Amino acid sequence: MTGRIRTNETEKPVRVDKLRPWSELPTELLEIIVSCLCDEDNVRLSCVCKNFRSFRAVNQSPWLMFSPAIGGRKGYIIKFFDPSQGKFYFDENIKLSNTFFQCSKDGWVLFSILVAKLFFFNPFTKSRINLPFHGGLPNWLIGYKFALSCVPTSPNSIVFAIGNTDLHGQGVCICICHPGDADWTILKYQNTDGALFKCGDGPVFCNGLFYCLSEFSDNLVGTFDPQNHTWSILPVPSPNIPFLSLDQRRAKHLVESKGKLLLVCISYPENPIVFRLDLTKMKWVEMDSLNGVTVFVSSLSSVSATDVPNVSRNSIYFSKNRFRGKSSYFYSLDDCKYHPAKQWHEARKIPKAGWVQPPKMTHPLFEEL
């Protein structure tokens, strides 16, 4: 039986079998529709017809983004690596010349230009947000670490930077601002523990606080409350980490995962060690499983993700260490083994890189290398 659609009582009914089929919707229109749907509706849309299945937007693996470098036809290129596909992508952008990757959050990257300018750039949308000029502030490029509470387009977004006021760690300098502010707020605190927080891994925002790790002072954890402007060091003993020989180095990364703060310790080829911060008992608790979560760690930015196609769950992906051969690896906590991921760099000098979360998408955003 042929169905009918009535627009109103005065108009002549239109036969459904004379309408254009759903499969003939223009590609551009389908992409706009898909980008506005939640996950559940996205799945339902893909069931309408076979042609729609290829337009299902899925969770994307974080991409490893390398600092802009000379090499493109127009001067500078940004290079990305997608571990879920084992592919490289690149994008030429002359506007990012002489910039330094500082941190990232949900697709936005904080760049600095020499010592005078900071700005956010979204490599997927090409949007840019400038931050206040900081020529009179401490030199950002000498040891300061950055973090962001949420995307800079949010009115609640807070940019956080931390460093030490002297080489002996007797003071901590914290600078904060909101995108759109005319100036930075500079706060200085005495640090009786003598911890050099500028030397640790990048700060992490978790449950309203910025957490900072001191690498050279028994892994002390400092916290900053951006609402009350208070700085404190938690009474948390150092986690139980085996000693390394003098020729080995262990990288330590803070990662926020589902409201929990994780500490991921990596010293290839030794097995990584993962801890969770238990604030009720004020201790680091060693974990033998990530409960299906995948973490991506680097010195510039670390993220966690779930339900990402073609990415190993309960695993740790990390950027390639220098002088460790041609291959990069991820570590699976299920079989307690390293697995080759990709030959990322054959050169001994490895550019700085951080993980960036791309948007859900149905096709590559950039040209493949």
Coordinates of N, CA and C in Angstrom, one line a residue, residues 206-325:
C206 N 41.1 18.9 37.4 CA 40.2 17.8 37.7 C 39.3 18.3 38.9
N207 N 38.0 18.2 38.7 CA 37.1 18.5 39.8 C 37.3 19.8 40.4
G208 N 37.5 20.8 39.5 CA 37.6 22.2 40.0 C 38.9 22.7 40.5
L209 N 39.9 21.8 40.5 CA 41.3 22.2 40.9 C 42.3 21.9 39.9
F210 N 43.4 22.7 39.9 CA 44.6 22.3 39.1 C 45.6 21.6 39.9
Y211 N 46.0 20.4 39.4 CA 46.9 19.5 40.1 C 48.3 19.6 39.4
C212 N 49.3 19.7 40.1 CA 50.7 19.9 39.6 C 51.6 18.9 40.3
L213 N 52.5 18.2 39.5 CA 53.4 17.2 40.0 C 54.8 17.8 40.0
S214 N 55.5 17.6 41.2 CA 56.9 17.9 41.3 C 57.7 16.7 41.1
E215 N 58.6 16.7 40.1 CA 59.3 15.5 39.7 C 60.5 15.2 40.6
F216 N 61.1 16.3 41.1 CA 62.4 16.1 41.8 C 62.3 16.2 43.3
S217 N 61.1 16.2 43.9 CA 60.9 16.3 45.3 C 59.9 15.3 45.8
D218 N 60.3 14.0 45.6 CA 59.4 12.9 46.0 C 58.0 13.0 45.5
N219 N 57.9 13.5 44.2 CA 56.6 13.5 43.5 C 55.5 14.2 44.3
L220 N 55.8 15.3 44.9 CA 54.8 16.1 45.6 C 53.7 16.5 44.7
V221 N 52.5 16.6 45.2 CA 51.3 17.0 44.4 C 50.9 18.4 45.0
G222 N 50.9 19.4 44.1 CA 50.4 20.7 44.5 C 49.1 20.9 43.9
T223 N 48.2 21.7 44.6 CA 46.8 22.0 44.1 C 46.6 23.5 44.2
F224 N 45.9 24.0 43.1 CA 45.5 25.4 43.1 C 44.0 25.5 42.9
D225 N 43.4 26.2 43.8 CA 41.9 26.5 43.7 C 41.7 27.8 43.0
P226 N 41.3 27.8 41.7 CA 41.1 29.1 41.0 C 40.0 30.0 41.5
Q227 N 39.1 29.4 42.3 CA 38.0 30.3 42.8 C 38.5 31.0 44.0
N228 N 39.2 30.4 44.9 CA 39.6 31.0 46.1 C 41.1 31.5 46.1
H229 N 41.8 31.2 45.0 CA 43.2 31.6 44.8 C 44.1 31.0 45.9
T230 N 43.9 29.8 46.3 CA 44.7 29.1 47.3 C 45.6 28.1 46.7
W231 N 46.8 28.0 47.2 CA 47.8 27.0 46.8 C 48.2 26.1 48.0
S232 N 48.2 24.8 47.8 CA 48.6 23.9 48.9 C 49.3 22.7 48.3
I233 N 50.0 22.0 49.1 CA 50.7 20.8 48.8 C 50.0 19.7 49.6
L234 N 49.5 18.6 48.9 CA 48.8 17.6 49.5 C 49.7 16.7 50.3
P235 N 49.3 16.2 51.5 CA 50.1 15.3 52.3 C 50.0 13.9 51.8
V236 N 50.4 13.7 50.6 CA 50.4 12.4 49.9 C 51.8 11.8 49.8
P237 N 52.1 10.7 50.4 CA 53.4 10.1 50.3 C 53.7 9.7 48.8
S238 N 55.0 9.7 48.5 CA 55.4 9.3 47.1 C 54.9 7.9 46.8
P239 N 54.5 7.7 45.6 CA 54.1 6.3 45.2 C 55.2 5.4 45.2
N240 N 54.9 4.1 45.4 CA 56.0 3.1 45.5 C 56.5 2.7 44.1
I241 N 57.5 3.4 43.7 CA 58.1 3.2 42.3 C 59.5 2.6 42.4
P242 N 59.8 1.5 41.8 CA 61.1 0.9 41.8 C 62.2 1.9 41.3
F243 N 63.4 1.8 41.9 CA 64.5 2.6 41.5 C 65.0 2.2 40.1
L244 N 65.5 3.1 39.3 CA 66.1 2.9 38.0 C 67.6 3.0 38.1
S245 N 68.3 2.4 37.2 CA 69.7 2.6 37.1 C 70.0 4.0 36.6
L246 N 71.3 4.4 36.7 CA 71.6 5.8 36.4 C 71.4 6.2 34.9
D247 N 71.4 5.2 34.0 CA 71.3 5.5 32.6 C 69.8 5.4 32.2
Q248 N 68.9 5.2 33.1 CA 67.5 5.1 32.7 C 66.7 6.4 33.2
R249 N 65.7 6.7 32.6 CA 64.8 7.8 33.0 C 63.4 7.4 32.9
R250 N 62.6 7.8 33.9 CA 61.2 7.5 34.0 C 60.4 8.7 33.8
A251 N 59.5 8.7 32.8 CA 58.6 9.8 32.5 C 57.3 9.6 33.4
K252 N 56.8 10.7 33.9 CA 55.6 10.6 34.8 C 54.6 11.6 34.2
H253 N 53.4 11.1 34.1 CA 52.3 11.9 33.4 C 51.1 11.9 34.3
L254 N 50.5 13.1 34.5 CA 49.2 13.2 35.2 C 48.1 13.1 34.1
V255 N 47.1 12.4 34.4 CA 46.0 12.2 33.4 C 44.7 12.3 34.2
E256 N 43.7 13.1 33.7 CA 42.3 13.0 34.3 C 41.5 12.0 33.5
S257 N 40.9 11.1 34.3 CA 40.0 10.1 33.7 C 38.8 9.9 34.5
K258 N 37.7 10.3 33.9 CA 36.3 10.1 34.6 C 36.3 10.7 36.0
G259 N 36.9 11.9 36.1 CA 36.9 12.5 37.4 C 37.9 12.0 38.4
K260 N 38.8 11.1 38.0 CA 39.9 10.6 38.8 C 41.2 11.1 38.3
L261 N 42.2 11.3 39.2 CA 43.5 11.7 38.8 C 44.4 10.5 38.7
L262 N 45.0 10.2 37.6 CA 45.9 9.1 37.4 C 47.4 9.6 37.2
L263 N 48.3 8.8 37.7 CA 49.7 9.0 37.5 C 50.3 7.8 36.7
V264 N 50.8 8.1 35.5 CA 51.3 7.1 34.6 C 52.8 7.2 34.5
C265 N 53.5 6.2 35.0 CA 55.0 6.2 35.0 C 55.5 5.2 33.9
I266 N 56.3 5.8 33.0 CA 56.8 5.0 31.9 C 58.3 5.0 31.8
S267 N 58.9 3.9 31.7 CA 60.4 3.8 31.4 C 60.6 2.6 30.5
Y268 N 60.4 2.8 29.2 CA 60.6 1.7 28.3 C 62.0 1.2 28.3
P269 N 62.3 -0.1 28.3 CA 61.3 -1.2 28.1 C 60.7 -1.8 29.4
E270 N 60.9 -1.2 30.5 CA 60.2 -1.6 31.7 C 58.7 -1.4 31.6
N271 N 58.0 -2.2 32.3 CA 56.5 -2.1 32.2 C 56.0 -0.8 32.9
P272 N 55.1 -0.1 32.3 CA 54.5 1.1 32.9 C 53.9 0.8 34.3
I273 N 53.8 1.8 35.1 CA 53.1 1.6 36.4 C 52.0 2.7 36.5
V274 N 50.8 2.4 36.8 CA 49.7 3.3 36.9 C 49.2 3.4 38.3
F275 N 49.0 4.7 38.8 CA 48.5 4.9 40.1 C 47.2 5.8 40.0
R276 N 46.3 5.6 41.0 CA 45.2 6.5 41.1 C 45.3 7.2 42.4
L277 N 45.0 8.5 42.4 CA 45.1 9.3 43.6 C 43.8 9.1 44.5
D278 N 43.9 8.5 45.6 CA 42.8 8.3 46.6 C 42.8 9.5 47.6
L279 N 42.0 10.4 47.4 CA 41.9 11.6 48.2 C 41.4 11.4 49.6
T280 N 40.6 10.3 49.7 CA 40.0 10.0 51.1 C 41.1 9.4 52.0
K281 N 42.0 8.6 51.4 CA 43.1 8.0 52.2 C 44.4 8.8 52.0
M282 N 44.4 9.8 51.1 CA 45.6 10.5 50.8 C 46.8 9.6 50.5
K283 N 46.6 8.8 49.4 CA 47.6 7.9 49.0 C 47.5 7.6 47.5
W284 N 48.6 7.2 46.9 CA 48.5 6.7 45.5 C 48.3 5.2 45.6
V285 N 47.3 4.8 44.8 CA 46.9 3.3 44.8 C 47.3 2.8 43.4
E286 N 48.1 1.7 43.4 CA 48.5 1.1 42.1 C 47.3 0.4 41.5
M287 N 47.2 0.5 40.2 CA 46.2 -0.1 39.4 C 46.7 -1.1 38.5
D288 N 46.0 -2.3 38.4 CA 46.4 -3.3 37.5 C 45.6 -3.3 36.2
S289 N 44.6 -2.4 36.2 CA 43.7 -2.3 35.0 C 43.2 -0.9 34.9
L290 N 42.9 -0.5 33.7 CA 42.3 0.8 33.5 C 40.8 0.7 33.2
N291 N 40.3 -0.5 33.4 CA 38.8 -0.7 33.3 C 38.3 -0.3 32.0
G292 N 39.0 -0.6 30.9 CA 38.6 -0.4 29.6 C 38.9 1.0 29.0
V293 N 39.5 1.9 29.8 CA 39.9 3.2 29.4 C 41.2 3.1 28.7
T294 N 41.4 4.0 27.7 CA 42.7 4.1 27.0 C 43.3 5.5 27.4
V295 N 44.6 5.5 27.8 CA 45.2 6.8 28.1 C 46.3 7.1 27.0
F296 N 46.4 8.4 26.7 CA 47.4 8.8 25.7 C 48.3 9.9 26.5
V297 N 49.6 9.6 26.6 CA 50.4 10.5 27.4 C 51.5 11.1 26.6
S298 N 51.9 12.3 27.0 CA 53.1 13.0 26.5 C 53.4 14.1 27.5
S299 N 54.6 14.7 27.3 CA 55.0 15.8 28.2 C 54.2 17.0 28.1
L300 N 53.5 17.2 26.9 CA 52.8 18.5 26.7 C 51.3 18.3 27.0
S301 N 50.7 17.2 26.8 CA 49.3 17.0 27.1 C 49.0 15.5 27.1
S302 N 48.2 15.1 28.1 CA 47.8 13.7 28.2 C 46.3 13.7 28.4
V303 N 45.6 12.7 27.7 CA 44.2 12.6 27.8 C 43.8 11.1 27.9
S304 N 42.5 10.9 28.3 CA 42.0 9.6 28.3 C 40.8 9.5 27.4
A305 N 40.4 8.3 26.9 CA 39.3 8.1 26.0 C 38.7 6.7 26.2
T306 N 37.4 6.6 25.9 CA 36.7 5.3 25.9 C 36.0 5.1 24.6
D307 N 35.7 3.8 24.3 CA 34.9 3.4 23.1 C 35.4 4.1 21.9
V308 N 36.7 4.0 21.6 CA 37.3 4.5 20.4 C 37.6 3.4 19.4
P309 N 37.0 3.4 18.2 CA 37.2 2.3 17.3 C 38.7 2.2 16.9
N310 N 39.2 0.9 16.8 CA 40.5 0.6 16.3 C 41.6 1.1 17.3
V311 N 41.3 1.3 18.5 CA 42.2 1.6 19.5 C 42.1 0.6 20.6
S312 N 43.3 0.1 21.1 CA 43.3 -1.0 22.1 C 42.8 -0.4 23.4
R313 N 41.8 -1.0 24.0 CA 41.3 -0.6 25.3 C 42.3 -1.1 26.4
N314 N 42.1 -0.4 27.6 CA 42.9 -0.8 28.7 C 44.4 -0.8 28.4
S315 N 44.8 0.3 27.7 CA 46.1 0.4 27.2 C 46.7 1.8 27.3
I316 N 48.0 2.0 27.2 CA 48.6 3.3 27.3 C 49.4 3.6 26.0
Y317 N 49.0 4.6 25.3 CA 49.7 5.1 24.1 C 50.6 6.2 24.5
F318 N 51.8 6.3 24.0 CA 52.8 7.3 24.4 C 53.6 7.7 23.2
S319 N 54.1 9.0 23.2 CA 54.9 9.5 22.1 C 56.3 8.8 22.2
K320 N 56.9 8.7 21.1 CA 58.2 8.0 21.0 C 59.3 8.7 21.8
N321 N 60.0 8.0 22.6 CA 61.2 8.5 23.3 C 62.4 8.6 22.4
R322 N 63.2 9.5 22.7 CA 64.4 9.6 21.9 C 65.3 8.4 22.1
F323 N 66.1 8.1 21.0 CA 67.1 7.1 21.1 C 66.5 5.7 21.5
R324 N 65.3 5.4 21.1 CA 64.6 4.2 21.4 C 64.3 3.4 20.2
G325 N 65.1 3.5 19.1 CA 64.8 2.8 17.9 C 63.8 3.6 17.0

